[in-house]
GROMACS .gro file of C-alpha atoms in nm:
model
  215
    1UNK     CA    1  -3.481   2.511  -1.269
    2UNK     CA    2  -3.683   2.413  -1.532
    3UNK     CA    3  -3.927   2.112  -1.420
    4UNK     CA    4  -4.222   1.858  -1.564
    5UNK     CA    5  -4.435   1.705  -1.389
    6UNK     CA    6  -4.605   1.366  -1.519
    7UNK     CA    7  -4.922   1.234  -1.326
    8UNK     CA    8  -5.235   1.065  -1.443
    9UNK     CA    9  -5.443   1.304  -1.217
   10UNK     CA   10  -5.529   1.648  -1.371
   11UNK     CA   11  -5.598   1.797  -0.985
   12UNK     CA   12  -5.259   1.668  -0.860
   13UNK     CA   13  -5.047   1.814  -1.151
   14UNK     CA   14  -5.200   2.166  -1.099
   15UNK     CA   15  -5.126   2.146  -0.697
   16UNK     CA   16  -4.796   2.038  -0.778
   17UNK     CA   17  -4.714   2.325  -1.035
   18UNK     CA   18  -4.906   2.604  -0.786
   19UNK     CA   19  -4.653   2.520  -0.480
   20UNK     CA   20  -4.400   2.498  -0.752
   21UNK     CA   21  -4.394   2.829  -0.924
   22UNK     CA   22  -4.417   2.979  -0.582
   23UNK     CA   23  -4.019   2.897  -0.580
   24UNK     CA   24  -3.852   3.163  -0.708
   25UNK     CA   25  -3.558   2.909  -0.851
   26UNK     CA   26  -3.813   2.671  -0.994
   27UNK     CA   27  -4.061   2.681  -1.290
   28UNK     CA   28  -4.318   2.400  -1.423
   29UNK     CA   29  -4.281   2.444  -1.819
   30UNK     CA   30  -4.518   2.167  -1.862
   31UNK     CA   31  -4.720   1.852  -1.734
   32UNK     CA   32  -4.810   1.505  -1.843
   33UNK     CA   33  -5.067   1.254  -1.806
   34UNK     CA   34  -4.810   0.975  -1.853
   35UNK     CA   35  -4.507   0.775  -1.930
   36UNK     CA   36  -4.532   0.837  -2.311
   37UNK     CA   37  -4.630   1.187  -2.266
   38UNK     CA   38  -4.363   1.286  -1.991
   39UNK     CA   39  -4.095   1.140  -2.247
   40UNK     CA   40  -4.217   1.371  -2.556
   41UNK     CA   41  -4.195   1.679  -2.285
   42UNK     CA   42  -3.840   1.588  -2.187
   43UNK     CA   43  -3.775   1.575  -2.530
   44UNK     CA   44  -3.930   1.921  -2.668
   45UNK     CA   45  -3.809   2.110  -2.358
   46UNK     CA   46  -3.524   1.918  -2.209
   47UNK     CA   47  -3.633   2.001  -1.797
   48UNK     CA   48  -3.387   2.012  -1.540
   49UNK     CA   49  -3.568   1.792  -1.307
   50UNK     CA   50  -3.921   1.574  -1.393
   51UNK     CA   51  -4.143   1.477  -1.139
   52UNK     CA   52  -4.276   1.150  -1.222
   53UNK     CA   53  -4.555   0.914  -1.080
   54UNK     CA   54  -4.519   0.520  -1.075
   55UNK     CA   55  -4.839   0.424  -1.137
   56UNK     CA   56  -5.019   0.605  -1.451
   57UNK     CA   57  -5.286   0.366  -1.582
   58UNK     CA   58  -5.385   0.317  -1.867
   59UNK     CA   59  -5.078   0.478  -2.053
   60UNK     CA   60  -4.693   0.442  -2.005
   61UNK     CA   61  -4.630   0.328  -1.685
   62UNK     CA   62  -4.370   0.599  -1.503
   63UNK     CA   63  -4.134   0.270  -1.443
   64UNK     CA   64  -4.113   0.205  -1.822
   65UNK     CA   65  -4.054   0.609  -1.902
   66UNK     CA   66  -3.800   0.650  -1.642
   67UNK     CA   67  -3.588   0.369  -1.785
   68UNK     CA   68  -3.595   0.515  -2.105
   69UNK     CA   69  -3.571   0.916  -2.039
   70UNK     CA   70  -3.285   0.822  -1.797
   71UNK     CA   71  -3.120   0.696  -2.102
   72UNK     CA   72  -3.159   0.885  -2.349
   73UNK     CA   73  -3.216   1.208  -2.179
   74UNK     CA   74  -2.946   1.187  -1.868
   75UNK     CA   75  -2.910   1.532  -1.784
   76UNK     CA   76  -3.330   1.550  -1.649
   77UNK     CA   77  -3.280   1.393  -1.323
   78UNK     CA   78  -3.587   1.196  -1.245
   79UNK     CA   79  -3.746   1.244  -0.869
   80UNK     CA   80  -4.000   0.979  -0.811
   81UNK     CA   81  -4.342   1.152  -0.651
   82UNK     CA   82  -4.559   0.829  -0.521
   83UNK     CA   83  -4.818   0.719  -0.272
   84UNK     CA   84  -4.617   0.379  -0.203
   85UNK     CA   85  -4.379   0.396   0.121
   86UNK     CA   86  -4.252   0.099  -0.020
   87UNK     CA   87  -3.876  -0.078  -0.030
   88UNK     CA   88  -3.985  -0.265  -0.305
   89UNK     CA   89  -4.048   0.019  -0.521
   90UNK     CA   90  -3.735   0.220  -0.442
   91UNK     CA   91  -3.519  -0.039  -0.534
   92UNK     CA   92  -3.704  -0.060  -0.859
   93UNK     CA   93  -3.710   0.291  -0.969
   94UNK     CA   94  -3.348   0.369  -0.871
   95UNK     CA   95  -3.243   0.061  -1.044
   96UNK     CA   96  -3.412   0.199  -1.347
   97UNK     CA   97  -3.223   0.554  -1.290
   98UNK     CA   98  -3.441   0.781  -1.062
   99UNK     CA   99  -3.211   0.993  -0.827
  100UNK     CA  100  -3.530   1.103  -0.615
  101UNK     CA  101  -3.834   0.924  -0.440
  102UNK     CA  102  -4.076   1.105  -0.251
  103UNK     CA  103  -4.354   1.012  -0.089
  104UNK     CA  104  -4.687   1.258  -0.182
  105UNK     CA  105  -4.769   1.355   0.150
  106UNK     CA  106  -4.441   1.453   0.268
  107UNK     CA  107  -4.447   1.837   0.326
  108UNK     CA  108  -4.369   2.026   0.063
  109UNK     CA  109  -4.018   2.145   0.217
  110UNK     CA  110  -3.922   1.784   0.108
  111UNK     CA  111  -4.045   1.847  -0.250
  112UNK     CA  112  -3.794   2.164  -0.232
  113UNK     CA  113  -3.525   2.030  -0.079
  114UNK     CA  114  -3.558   1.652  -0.312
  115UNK     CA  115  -3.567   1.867  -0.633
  116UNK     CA  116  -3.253   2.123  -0.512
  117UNK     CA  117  -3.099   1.781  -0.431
  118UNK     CA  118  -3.110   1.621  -0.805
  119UNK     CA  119  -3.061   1.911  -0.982
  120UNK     CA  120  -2.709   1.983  -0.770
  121UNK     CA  121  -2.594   1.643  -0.873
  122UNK     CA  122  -2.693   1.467  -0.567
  123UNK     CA  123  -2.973   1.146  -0.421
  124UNK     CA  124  -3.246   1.233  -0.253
  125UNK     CA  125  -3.432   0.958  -0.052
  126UNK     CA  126  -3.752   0.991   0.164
  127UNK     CA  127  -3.565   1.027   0.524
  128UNK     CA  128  -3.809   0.771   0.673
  129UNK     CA  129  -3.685   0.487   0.399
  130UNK     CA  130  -3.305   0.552   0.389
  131UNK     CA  131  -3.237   0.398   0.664
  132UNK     CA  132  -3.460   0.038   0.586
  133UNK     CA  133  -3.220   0.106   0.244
  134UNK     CA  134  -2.954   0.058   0.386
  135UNK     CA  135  -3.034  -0.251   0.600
  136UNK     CA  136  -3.180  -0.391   0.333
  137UNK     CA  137  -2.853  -0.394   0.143
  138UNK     CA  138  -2.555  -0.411   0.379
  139UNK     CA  139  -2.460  -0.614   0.664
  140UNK     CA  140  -2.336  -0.471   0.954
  141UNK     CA  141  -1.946  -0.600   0.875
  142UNK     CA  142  -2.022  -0.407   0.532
  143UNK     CA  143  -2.078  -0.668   0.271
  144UNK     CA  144  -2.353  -0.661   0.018
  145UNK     CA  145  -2.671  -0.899   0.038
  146UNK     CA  146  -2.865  -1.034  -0.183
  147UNK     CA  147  -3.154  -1.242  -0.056
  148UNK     CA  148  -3.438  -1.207  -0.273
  149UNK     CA  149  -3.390  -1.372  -0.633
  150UNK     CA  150  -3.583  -0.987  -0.778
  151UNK     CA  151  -3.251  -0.803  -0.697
  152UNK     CA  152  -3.081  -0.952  -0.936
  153UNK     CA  153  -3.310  -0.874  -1.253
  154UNK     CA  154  -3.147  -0.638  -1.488
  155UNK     CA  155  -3.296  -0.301  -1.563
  156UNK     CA  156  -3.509  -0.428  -1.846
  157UNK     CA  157  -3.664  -0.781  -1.676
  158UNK     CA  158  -3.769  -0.540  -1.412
  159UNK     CA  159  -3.968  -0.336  -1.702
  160UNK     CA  160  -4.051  -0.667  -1.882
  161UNK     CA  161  -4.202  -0.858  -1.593
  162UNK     CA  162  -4.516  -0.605  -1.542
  163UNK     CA  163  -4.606  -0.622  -1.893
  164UNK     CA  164  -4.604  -0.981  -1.911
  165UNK     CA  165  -4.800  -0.973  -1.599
  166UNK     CA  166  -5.046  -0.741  -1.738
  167UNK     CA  167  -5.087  -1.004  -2.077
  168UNK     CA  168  -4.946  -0.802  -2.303
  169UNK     CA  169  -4.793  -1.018  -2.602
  170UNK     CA  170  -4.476  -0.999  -2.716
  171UNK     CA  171  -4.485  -0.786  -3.030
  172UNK     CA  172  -4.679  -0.556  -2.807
  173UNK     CA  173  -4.377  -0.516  -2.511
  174UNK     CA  174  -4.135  -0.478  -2.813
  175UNK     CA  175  -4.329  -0.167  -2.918
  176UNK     CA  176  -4.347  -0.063  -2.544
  177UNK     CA  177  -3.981  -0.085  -2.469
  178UNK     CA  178  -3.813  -0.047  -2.861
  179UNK     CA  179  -3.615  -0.348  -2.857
  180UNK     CA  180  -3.662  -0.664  -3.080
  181UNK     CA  181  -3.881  -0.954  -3.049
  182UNK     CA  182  -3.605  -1.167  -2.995
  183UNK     CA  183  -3.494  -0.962  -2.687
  184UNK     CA  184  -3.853  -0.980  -2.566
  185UNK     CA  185  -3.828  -1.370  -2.544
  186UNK     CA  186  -3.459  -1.318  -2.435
  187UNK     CA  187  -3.548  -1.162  -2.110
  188UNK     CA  188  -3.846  -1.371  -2.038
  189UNK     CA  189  -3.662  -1.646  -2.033
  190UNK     CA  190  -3.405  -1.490  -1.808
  191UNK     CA  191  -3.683  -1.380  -1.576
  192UNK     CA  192  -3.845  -1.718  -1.554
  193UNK     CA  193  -3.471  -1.861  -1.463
  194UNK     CA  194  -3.366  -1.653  -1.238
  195UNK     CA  195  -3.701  -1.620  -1.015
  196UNK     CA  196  -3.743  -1.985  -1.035
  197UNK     CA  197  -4.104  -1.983  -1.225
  198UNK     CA  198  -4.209  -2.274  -1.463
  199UNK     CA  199  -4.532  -2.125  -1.602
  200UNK     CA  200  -4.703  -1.750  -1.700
  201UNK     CA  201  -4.946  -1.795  -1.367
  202UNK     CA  202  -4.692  -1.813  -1.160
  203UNK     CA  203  -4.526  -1.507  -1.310
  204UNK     CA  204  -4.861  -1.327  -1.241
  205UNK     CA  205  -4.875  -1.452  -0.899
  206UNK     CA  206  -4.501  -1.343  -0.818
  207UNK     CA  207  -4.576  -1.033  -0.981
  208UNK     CA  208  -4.908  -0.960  -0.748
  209UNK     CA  209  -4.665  -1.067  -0.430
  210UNK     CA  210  -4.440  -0.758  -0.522
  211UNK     CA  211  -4.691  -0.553  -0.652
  212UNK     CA  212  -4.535  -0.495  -0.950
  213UNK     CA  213  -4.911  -0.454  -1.176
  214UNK     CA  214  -4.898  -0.119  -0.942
  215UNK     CA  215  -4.619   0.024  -1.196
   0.00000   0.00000   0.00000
């Protein structure tokens, strides 16, 4: 399997690639430093698996570059490698097409067994979370609930809503995410209606509450 690894830390990509090359079904044919990075690598050598981080300050956040190398690059199957044993952020990166999350001090049989997972077509969630997953989204007679108004954003209000967080204009999140400025406003306004916000502060302050300025 041929496998990237994206994280803003130089130390943690070379740990990462040491246990990795150990596997004799597994090779690291390169590593990035972040979302923008990881994307050109999945582009020049089309991996089988990338690792990715959420958080990779101050380039491309591994939210943004997992929404857009799950689309245009489907066959790399994207497992999530984070410090956050969080709900919150599962939901987010699935949403945005990750098939893996893993938590970075899980042993690295985990690792293994959550990259042998995605590559053979399959989901691989942190044991200790699956089960809060699926409480979180199913009743016990079986229907789906949705309780919080943030389940309901679309792929691209959930990569939107950081950036406006951050103050980014909105030239600057049409460059980020290659879509119009038109769109920009577009989802804005949808985010605004659907979490029930009248003004940018309290966008910020929602977005601090679910610690979305972490992506």
């Amino acid at each position: 399997m041929k496998i990237i690894i994206a994280d803003d830390h130089a130390v943690v990509r070379s740990g990462f690639m040491h246990i990795l090359n150990f596997q004799r079904d597994m090779e690291v044919v390169a590593t990035a430093a972040d979302g923008l990075e990881a994307y050109d690598l999945v582009a020049k050598h089309n991996p089988d698996v990338l690792l990715m981080d959420l958080s990779m300050p101050p380039g491309e956040s591994g939210l943004i570059a997992t929404g857009k190398i799950n689309e245009d690059f489907p066959d790399t199957k994207i497992v999530i490698l984070t410090m956050y044993d969080d709900e919150e952020y599962l939901f987010h990166v699935l949403k945005n097409g990750a098939s893996g999350y893993v938590l970075k001090n899980s042993p690295d049989e985990e690792l293994f067994a959550a990259i042998r997972t995605v590559f053979d077509g399959g989901t691989y969630i942190q044991p200790s979370m699956a089960t809060s997953l699926v409480r979180e989204f199913v009743k016990k007679d079986g229907e789906q609930v949705e309780t919080d108004p943030f389940k309901i954003l679309s792929k691209r209000e959930i990569e939107v809503l950081p950036l406006v967080a951050k103050g980014y204009g909105n030239k600057e999140i049409a460059e980020k995410l290659y879509i119009s400025v038109k769109t920009v406003e577009a989802h804005k306004a949808k985010l605004m209606e659907k979490l029930d916000l009248k003004s940018k502060p309290e966008l910020v302050e929602y977005a601090l509450r679910k610690k979305f300025l972490n992506f």
